[in-house]
Amino acid sequence: MSSSTNQKQGAYRVLIVITNPKLAPKATQLLHDNSIPMHFQLTAAGTASSDMLDILGLGSTDKNLLISFVPKSLTVDLLKKLKRTLKIGLPDSGIVFTMPINGSNTLILKMLQQLEGENPPIPKGKVESSMSEMKFAMIAAIINQGYSEKLMDAAKKAGASGGSVIHSRRIGNEKALGFWGLGMKDEKEIVLIIASAENKVGIMRAISEACGVKSEAEGVVMSMPIDEVIGLSDDTL
């Protein structure tokens, strides 16, 4: 394989857009206009309480989660366009971020392929940034259905500001799940939380203590590095 091919394979980022259902078509159209393939579109729910929604003037916690692959060279320009198009920074506009392609988030994407029943190609890439160099991280927790509120209560006490919940159905080998100590319940929830690097460990520890593998939630928690992010108070794009 040539060096130019290796460069192309290593020059991709996972792009994730979390926004409300009214703005999601605008994000999809923008990606289409920029020749970015849309591989996954999922329905999610925000985790803000009704009291907080009243304070922010939001009518719903419904969210759409869009996942695609973007050449690294296009990420900054594309995030700027998404910020303008979705008016990121205003209430209920959403959050957009990119992640380097590595073993952990490629595994998550393959799990999504199984849930969606599709097999779009996943570009291969080199890990170009270590977790220690990142200002933010995405915490992903997989728990039994019905425990997301308990999980977020623990996460917020540790510094999390909010999250998004994806309802899913487990697909896996029953014998292998038993070996790892995981329960056999099919209905699962995936909770995604964007956290600062300094809060990441504390939030993950709080989630594990409240909803870990040995609890009724039977939770598994992991974290992945984030390259660029817009929609947080201190983004710079």
PDB file of C-alpha atoms in Angstrom:
ATOM      1  CA  MET A   1       0.000   0.000   0.000  1.00  0.00           C
ATOM      2  CA  SER A   2       1.424   3.397  -1.004  1.00  0.00           C
ATOM      3  CA  SER A   3       2.251   6.186   1.451  1.00  0.00           C
ATOM      4  CA  SER A   4      -0.387   8.431  -0.171  1.00  0.00           C
ATOM      5  CA  THR A   5      -3.037   5.795   0.507  1.00  0.00           C
ATOM      6  CA  ASN A   6      -1.921   5.577   4.133  1.00  0.00           C
ATOM      7  CA  GLN A   7      -2.193   9.351   4.441  1.00  0.00           C
ATOM      8  CA  LYS A   8      -5.729   9.291   3.081  1.00  0.00           C
ATOM      9  CA  GLN A   9      -6.736   6.516   5.469  1.00  0.00           C
ATOM     10  CA  GLY A  10      -5.279   8.378   8.443  1.00  0.00           C
ATOM     11  CA  ALA A  11      -6.869  11.716   7.562  1.00  0.00           C
ATOM     12  CA  TYR A  12     -10.475  11.108   8.639  1.00  0.00           C
ATOM     13  CA  ARG A  13     -12.492  12.182  11.647  1.00  0.00           C
ATOM     14  CA  VAL A  14     -15.791  10.932  13.059  1.00  0.00           C
ATOM     15  CA  LEU A  15     -18.270  13.834  12.932  1.00  0.00           C
ATOM     16  CA  ILE A  16     -21.162  13.831  15.399  1.00  0.00           C
ATOM     17  CA  VAL A  17     -24.021  16.343  15.353  1.00  0.00           C
ATOM     18  CA  ILE A  18     -26.582  16.341  18.177  1.00  0.00           C
ATOM     19  CA  THR A  19     -29.435  18.758  17.510  1.00  0.00           C
ATOM     20  CA  ASN A  20     -33.218  19.047  17.648  1.00  0.00           C
ATOM     21  CA  PRO A  21     -35.443  17.382  14.999  1.00  0.00           C
ATOM     22  CA  LYS A  22     -36.284  20.728  13.342  1.00  0.00           C
ATOM     23  CA  LEU A  23     -32.624  21.546  12.690  1.00  0.00           C
ATOM     24  CA  ALA A  24     -31.448  18.033  11.795  1.00  0.00           C
ATOM     25  CA  PRO A  25     -32.606  18.283   8.124  1.00  0.00           C
ATOM     26  CA  LYS A  26     -30.537  21.479   7.743  1.00  0.00           C
ATOM     27  CA  ALA A  27     -27.471  19.670   9.057  1.00  0.00           C
ATOM     28  CA  THR A  28     -28.116  16.725   6.723  1.00  0.00           C
ATOM     29  CA  GLN A  29     -28.513  19.050   3.734  1.00  0.00           C
ATOM     30  CA  LEU A  30     -25.313  20.913   4.574  1.00  0.00           C
ATOM     31  CA  LEU A  31     -23.371  17.637   4.752  1.00  0.00           C
ATOM     32  CA  HIS A  32     -24.916  16.566   1.436  1.00  0.00           C
ATOM     33  CA  ASP A  33     -24.005  19.893  -0.210  1.00  0.00           C
ATOM     34  CA  ASN A  34     -20.414  19.403   0.935  1.00  0.00           C
ATOM     35  CA  SER A  35     -20.277  15.829  -0.413  1.00  0.00           C
ATOM     36  CA  ILE A  36     -20.068  14.304   3.085  1.00  0.00           C
ATOM     37  CA  PRO A  37     -21.756  10.869   3.279  1.00  0.00           C
ATOM     38  CA  MET A  38     -24.347  10.411   6.034  1.00  0.00           C
ATOM     39  CA  HIS A  39     -23.818   6.959   7.525  1.00  0.00           C
ATOM     40  CA  PHE A  40     -26.055   7.016  10.591  1.00  0.00           C
ATOM     41  CA  GLN A  41     -29.021   9.021  11.850  1.00  0.00           C
ATOM     42  CA  LEU A  42     -30.454   8.096  15.249  1.00  0.00           C
ATOM     43  CA  THR A  43     -33.196   9.406  17.499  1.00  0.00           C
ATOM     44  CA  ALA A  44     -32.061  10.371  20.969  1.00  0.00           C
ATOM     45  CA  ALA A  45     -33.382  12.247  23.997  1.00  0.00           C
ATOM     46  CA  GLY A  46     -31.812  14.975  26.081  1.00  0.00           C
ATOM     47  CA  THR A  47     -31.438  14.495  29.818  1.00  0.00           C
ATOM     48  CA  ALA A  48     -32.426  17.961  31.062  1.00  0.00           C
ATOM     49  CA  SER A  49     -35.135  17.989  33.728  1.00  0.00           C
ATOM     50  CA  SER A  50     -38.503  19.628  33.037  1.00  0.00           C
ATOM     51  CA  ASP A  51     -37.587  22.429  35.445  1.00  0.00           C
ATOM     52  CA  MET A  52     -34.418  23.146  33.494  1.00  0.00           C
ATOM     53  CA  LEU A  53     -36.359  23.086  30.213  1.00  0.00           C
ATOM     54  CA  ASP A  54     -38.721  25.728  31.614  1.00  0.00           C
ATOM     55  CA  ILE A  55     -35.773  27.899  32.634  1.00  0.00           C
ATOM     56  CA  LEU A  56     -34.172  27.597  29.181  1.00  0.00           C
ATOM     57  CA  GLY A  57     -37.457  28.042  27.349  1.00  0.00           C
ATOM     58  CA  LEU A  58     -37.188  24.698  25.574  1.00  0.00           C
ATOM     59  CA  GLY A  59     -40.244  22.677  24.637  1.00  0.00           C
ATOM     60  CA  SER A  60     -38.755  19.229  24.218  1.00  0.00           C
ATOM     61  CA  THR A  61     -35.679  17.118  24.928  1.00  0.00           C
ATOM     62  CA  ASP A  62     -36.040  15.195  21.631  1.00  0.00           C
ATOM     63  CA  LYS A  63     -32.735  15.061  19.736  1.00  0.00           C
ATOM     64  CA  ASN A  64     -31.408  13.695  16.477  1.00  0.00           C
ATOM     65  CA  LEU A  65     -27.904  12.303  16.385  1.00  0.00           C
ATOM     66  CA  LEU A  66     -26.070  12.343  13.052  1.00  0.00           C
ATOM     67  CA  ILE A  67     -22.810  10.434  12.590  1.00  0.00           C
ATOM     68  CA  SER A  68     -20.546  10.582   9.546  1.00  0.00           C
ATOM     69  CA  PHE A  69     -16.920  10.581   8.421  1.00  0.00           C
ATOM     70  CA  VAL A  70     -15.141  13.753   7.362  1.00  0.00           C
ATOM     71  CA  PRO A  71     -11.680  14.286   5.864  1.00  0.00           C
ATOM     72  CA  LYS A  72      -9.549  15.967   8.521  1.00  0.00           C
ATOM     73  CA  SER A  73      -8.682  18.788   6.111  1.00  0.00           C
ATOM     74  CA  LEU A  74     -12.367  19.801   5.925  1.00  0.00           C
ATOM     75  CA  THR A  75     -13.298  19.640   9.610  1.00  0.00           C
ATOM     76  CA  VAL A  76     -12.621  23.244  10.676  1.00  0.00           C
ATOM     77  CA  ASP A  77     -14.444  24.759   7.673  1.00  0.00           C
ATOM     78  CA  LEU A  78     -17.336  22.322   8.031  1.00  0.00           C
ATOM     79  CA  LEU A  79     -17.755  23.009  11.757  1.00  0.00           C
ATOM     80  CA  LYS A  80     -17.876  26.745  11.040  1.00  0.00           C
ATOM     81  CA  LYS A  81     -20.616  26.166   8.455  1.00  0.00           C
ATOM     82  CA  LEU A  82     -22.580  23.958  10.869  1.00  0.00           C
ATOM     83  CA  LYS A  83     -22.243  26.606  13.581  1.00  0.00           C
ATOM     84  CA  ARG A  84     -23.766  29.240  11.276  1.00  0.00           C
ATOM     85  CA  THR A  85     -26.451  26.968   9.799  1.00  0.00           C
ATOM     86  CA  LEU A  86     -27.648  25.502  13.107  1.00  0.00           C
ATOM     87  CA  LYS A  87     -27.005  28.730  15.051  1.00  0.00           C
ATOM     88  CA  ILE A  88     -24.956  26.735  17.552  1.00  0.00           C
ATOM     89  CA  GLY A  89     -24.736  28.605  20.830  1.00  0.00           C
ATOM     90  CA  LEU A  90     -28.420  29.540  20.996  1.00  0.00           C
ATOM     91  CA  PRO A  91     -30.748  27.555  23.309  1.00  0.00           C
ATOM     92  CA  ASP A  92     -31.718  24.107  21.969  1.00  0.00           C
ATOM     93  CA  SER A  93     -29.450  24.445  18.919  1.00  0.00           C
ATOM     94  CA  GLY A  94     -27.230  21.491  19.774  1.00  0.00           C
ATOM     95  CA  ILE A  95     -23.588  20.502  19.820  1.00  0.00           C
ATOM     96  CA  VAL A  96     -21.163  19.367  17.112  1.00  0.00           C
ATOM     97  CA  PHE A  97     -17.821  17.642  17.610  1.00  0.00           C
ATOM     98  CA  THR A  98     -15.231  15.496  15.870  1.00  0.00           C
ATOM     99  CA  MET A  99     -13.214  12.547  17.144  1.00  0.00           C
ATOM    100  CA  PRO A 100     -10.066  10.891  15.805  1.00  0.00           C
ATOM    101  CA  ILE A 101     -10.622   7.401  14.459  1.00  0.00           C
ATOM    102  CA  ASN A 102      -9.208   4.826  16.857  1.00  0.00           C
ATOM    103  CA  GLY A 103     -10.019   1.324  18.059  1.00  0.00           C
ATOM    104  CA  SER A 104     -12.619   2.322  20.636  1.00  0.00           C
ATOM    105  CA  ASN A 105     -14.876   4.551  18.573  1.00  0.00           C
ATOM    106  CA  THR A 106     -14.552   2.287  15.525  1.00  0.00           C
ATOM    107  CA  LEU A 107     -15.983  -0.475  17.754  1.00  0.00           C
ATOM    108  CA  ILE A 108     -18.911   1.797  18.680  1.00  0.00           C
ATOM    109  CA  LEU A 109     -19.569   2.521  14.996  1.00  0.00           C
ATOM    110  CA  LYS A 110     -19.549  -1.179  14.170  1.00  0.00           C
ATOM    111  CA  MET A 111     -22.120  -1.701  16.931  1.00  0.00           C
ATOM    112  CA  LEU A 112     -24.258   1.011  15.313  1.00  0.00           C
ATOM    113  CA  GLN A 113     -23.940  -0.782  11.981  1.00  0.00           C
ATOM    114  CA  GLN A 114     -25.468  -3.879  13.585  1.00  0.00           C
ATOM    115  CA  LEU A 115     -28.318  -1.874  15.123  1.00  0.00           C
ATOM    116  CA  GLU A 116     -29.046  -0.098  11.835  1.00  0.00           C
ATOM    117  CA  GLY A 117     -28.701  -3.236   9.713  1.00  0.00           C
ATOM    118  CA  GLU A 118     -26.272  -1.457   7.387  1.00  0.00           C
ATOM    119  CA  ASN A 119     -22.606  -1.860   6.553  1.00  0.00           C
ATOM    120  CA  PRO A 120     -21.193   1.428   5.208  1.00  0.00           C
ATOM    121  CA  PRO A 121     -17.395   1.402   4.993  1.00  0.00           C
ATOM    122  CA  ILE A 122     -15.532   2.750   8.017  1.00  0.00           C
ATOM    123  CA  PRO A 123     -12.342   4.574   6.964  1.00  0.00           C
ATOM    124  CA  LYS A 124      -9.228   3.347   8.700  1.00  0.00           C
ATOM    125  CA  GLY A 125      -7.122   5.898  10.526  1.00  0.00           C
ATOM    126  CA  LYS A 126      -4.144   6.401  12.767  1.00  0.00           C
ATOM    127  CA  VAL A 127      -4.473   7.721  16.309  1.00  0.00           C
ATOM    128  CA  GLU A 128      -2.940  11.180  15.964  1.00  0.00           C
ATOM    129  CA  SER A 129      -3.756  12.656  19.385  1.00  0.00           C
ATOM    130  CA  SER A 130      -3.579  11.108  22.814  1.00  0.00           C
ATOM    131  CA  MET A 131      -6.403  11.475  25.331  1.00  0.00           C
ATOM    132  CA  SER A 132      -4.089  13.508  27.573  1.00  0.00           C
ATOM    133  CA  GLU A 133      -3.816  16.213  24.896  1.00  0.00           C
ATOM    134  CA  MET A 134      -7.576  16.704  24.539  1.00  0.00           C
ATOM    135  CA  LYS A 135      -9.578  19.437  26.285  1.00  0.00           C
ATOM    136  CA  PHE A 136     -12.804  17.416  26.040  1.00  0.00           C
ATOM    137  CA  ALA A 137     -13.900  13.794  25.943  1.00  0.00           C
ATOM    138  CA  MET A 138     -17.074  11.906  25.081  1.00  0.00           C
ATOM    139  CA  ILE A 139     -18.183   9.560  27.850  1.00  0.00           C
ATOM    140  CA  ALA A 140     -20.381   6.706  26.627  1.00  0.00           C
ATOM    141  CA  ALA A 141     -22.257   4.509  29.103  1.00  0.00           C
ATOM    142  CA  ILE A 142     -24.307   1.459  28.101  1.00  0.00           C
ATOM    143  CA  ILE A 143     -26.913   0.571  30.734  1.00  0.00           C
ATOM    144  CA  ASN A 144     -30.150  -1.349  31.140  1.00  0.00           C
ATOM    145  CA  GLN A 145     -33.224   0.577  30.070  1.00  0.00           C
ATOM    146  CA  GLY A 146     -34.741   2.811  32.738  1.00  0.00           C
ATOM    147  CA  TYR A 147     -31.553   3.846  34.544  1.00  0.00           C
ATOM    148  CA  SER A 148     -30.495   6.894  32.531  1.00  0.00           C
ATOM    149  CA  GLU A 149     -32.005   9.330  35.050  1.00  0.00           C
ATOM    150  CA  LYS A 150     -30.123   7.688  37.931  1.00  0.00           C
ATOM    151  CA  LEU A 151     -26.936   7.745  35.860  1.00  0.00           C
ATOM    152  CA  MET A 152     -27.307  11.442  35.015  1.00  0.00           C
ATOM    153  CA  ASP A 153     -28.018  12.345  38.636  1.00  0.00           C
ATOM    154  CA  ALA A 154     -24.660  10.817  39.571  1.00  0.00           C
ATOM    155  CA  ALA A 155     -22.877  12.341  36.565  1.00  0.00           C
ATOM    156  CA  LYS A 156     -24.190  15.860  37.250  1.00  0.00           C
ATOM    157  CA  LYS A 157     -23.034  15.707  40.862  1.00  0.00           C
ATOM    158  CA  ALA A 158     -19.573  14.984  39.450  1.00  0.00           C
ATOM    159  CA  GLY A 159     -19.658  17.953  37.068  1.00  0.00           C
ATOM    160  CA  ALA A 160     -21.569  16.846  33.938  1.00  0.00           C
ATOM    161  CA  SER A 161     -23.895  19.476  32.469  1.00  0.00           C
ATOM    162  CA  GLY A 162     -26.148  17.111  30.509  1.00  0.00           C
ATOM    163  CA  GLY A 163     -26.243  14.249  28.042  1.00  0.00           C
ATOM    164  CA  SER A 164     -28.142  12.460  25.294  1.00  0.00           C
ATOM    165  CA  VAL A 165     -29.808   9.060  25.563  1.00  0.00           C
ATOM    166  CA  ILE A 166     -30.072   6.581  22.675  1.00  0.00           C
ATOM    167  CA  HIS A 167     -32.485   3.687  23.129  1.00  0.00           C
ATOM    168  CA  SER A 168     -31.097   0.503  21.620  1.00  0.00           C
ATOM    169  CA  ARG A 169     -31.350  -3.250  21.584  1.00  0.00           C
ATOM    170  CA  ARG A 170     -28.383  -5.434  22.522  1.00  0.00           C
ATOM    171  CA  ILE A 171     -27.015  -7.773  19.881  1.00  0.00           C
ATOM    172  CA  GLY A 172     -24.448 -10.247  21.143  1.00  0.00           C
ATOM    173  CA  ASN A 173     -23.356 -13.715  22.123  1.00  0.00           C
ATOM    174  CA  GLU A 174     -25.152 -14.824  25.295  1.00  0.00           C
ATOM    175  CA  LYS A 175     -22.284 -17.051  26.459  1.00  0.00           C
ATOM    176  CA  ALA A 176     -19.705 -14.280  25.957  1.00  0.00           C
ATOM    177  CA  LEU A 177     -21.887 -11.769  27.800  1.00  0.00           C
ATOM    178  CA  GLY A 178     -22.111 -14.131  30.741  1.00  0.00           C
ATOM    179  CA  PHE A 179     -18.337 -14.548  30.764  1.00  0.00           C
ATOM    180  CA  TRP A 180     -17.899 -10.750  31.042  1.00  0.00           C
ATOM    181  CA  GLY A 181     -20.491 -10.543  33.796  1.00  0.00           C
ATOM    182  CA  LEU A 182     -23.024  -8.661  31.656  1.00  0.00           C
ATOM    183  CA  GLY A 183     -26.747  -9.280  32.021  1.00  0.00           C
ATOM    184  CA  MET A 184     -28.994 -10.790  29.401  1.00  0.00           C
ATOM    185  CA  LYS A 185     -31.529  -7.955  29.160  1.00  0.00           C
ATOM    186  CA  ASP A 186     -31.987  -6.923  25.525  1.00  0.00           C
ATOM    187  CA  GLU A 187     -33.242  -3.353  25.958  1.00  0.00           C
ATOM    188  CA  LYS A 188     -30.371  -0.961  26.549  1.00  0.00           C
ATOM    189  CA  GLU A 189     -29.759   2.777  26.739  1.00  0.00           C
ATOM    190  CA  ILE A 190     -26.590   4.484  25.553  1.00  0.00           C
ATOM    191  CA  VAL A 191     -25.907   7.737  27.404  1.00  0.00           C
ATOM    192  CA  LEU A 192     -23.495  10.169  25.740  1.00  0.00           C
ATOM    193  CA  ILE A 193     -21.919  12.944  27.823  1.00  0.00           C
ATOM    194  CA  ILE A 194     -19.468  15.601  26.638  1.00  0.00           C
ATOM    195  CA  ALA A 195     -17.141  16.486  29.501  1.00  0.00           C
ATOM    196  CA  SER A 196     -14.018  18.525  30.088  1.00  0.00           C
ATOM    197  CA  ALA A 197     -10.818  16.533  30.471  1.00  0.00           C
ATOM    198  CA  GLU A 198     -10.519  17.592  34.095  1.00  0.00           C
ATOM    199  CA  ASN A 199     -14.008  16.286  34.963  1.00  0.00           C
ATOM    200  CA  LYS A 200     -13.861  13.091  32.890  1.00  0.00           C
ATOM    201  CA  VAL A 201     -12.399  10.713  35.467  1.00  0.00           C
ATOM    202  CA  GLY A 202     -14.662  11.950  38.272  1.00  0.00           C
ATOM    203  CA  ILE A 203     -17.778  11.586  36.108  1.00  0.00           C
ATOM    204  CA  MET A 204     -16.825   8.094  34.981  1.00  0.00           C
ATOM    205  CA  ARG A 205     -16.109   7.059  38.568  1.00  0.00           C
ATOM    206  CA  ALA A 206     -19.492   8.429  39.721  1.00  0.00           C
ATOM    207  CA  ILE A 207     -21.289   6.558  36.915  1.00  0.00           C
ATOM    208  CA  SER A 208     -19.485   3.306  37.755  1.00  0.00           C
ATOM    209  CA  GLU A 209     -20.372   3.614  41.445  1.00  0.00           C
ATOM    210  CA  ALA A 210     -24.062   4.359  40.758  1.00  0.00           C
ATOM    211  CA  CYS A 211     -24.703   2.226  37.665  1.00  0.00           C
ATOM    212  CA  GLY A 212     -21.745  -0.125  37.269  1.00  0.00           C
ATOM    213  CA  VAL A 213     -21.630  -3.730  36.098  1.00  0.00           C
ATOM    214  CA  LYS A 214     -22.531  -5.094  39.543  1.00  0.00           C
ATOM    215  CA  SER A 215     -25.563  -2.798  39.942  1.00  0.00           C
ATOM    216  CA  GLU A 216     -29.071  -3.353  38.566  1.00  0.00           C
ATOM    217  CA  ALA A 217     -28.180  -0.991  35.707  1.00  0.00           C
ATOM    218  CA  GLU A 218     -25.332  -3.351  34.695  1.00  0.00           C
ATOM    219  CA  GLY A 219     -23.530  -0.405  33.130  1.00  0.00           C
ATOM    220  CA  VAL A 220     -20.354  -0.294  31.092  1.00  0.00           C
ATOM    221  CA  VAL A 221     -18.661   3.105  30.721  1.00  0.00           C
ATOM    222  CA  MET A 222     -15.880   4.238  28.389  1.00  0.00           C
ATOM    223  CA  SER A 223     -14.437   7.499  27.101  1.00  0.00           C
ATOM    224  CA  MET A 224     -13.167   8.711  23.738  1.00  0.00           C
ATOM    225  CA  PRO A 225     -11.120  11.798  22.841  1.00  0.00           C
ATOM    226  CA  ILE A 226     -12.672  14.798  21.044  1.00  0.00           C
ATOM    227  CA  ASP A 227     -10.749  16.889  18.510  1.00  0.00           C
ATOM    228  CA  GLU A 228     -12.936  19.932  17.908  1.00  0.00           C
ATOM    229  CA  VAL A 229     -16.215  20.928  19.541  1.00  0.00           C
ATOM    230  CA  ILE A 230     -18.776  23.710  19.044  1.00  0.00           C
ATOM    231  CA  GLY A 231     -21.783  24.283  21.260  1.00  0.00           C
ATOM    232  CA  LEU A 232     -19.959  24.583  24.569  1.00  0.00           C
ATOM    233  CA  SER A 233     -19.328  27.876  26.327  1.00  0.00           C
ATOM    234  CA  ASP A 234     -15.643  28.044  25.493  1.00  0.00           C
ATOM    235  CA  ASP A 235     -15.517  26.796  21.896  1.00  0.00           C
ATOM    236  CA  THR A 236     -13.394  28.949  19.597  1.00  0.00           C
ATOM    237  CA  LEU A 237     -14.718  28.339  16.073  1.00  0.00           C
TER     238      LEU A 237
END
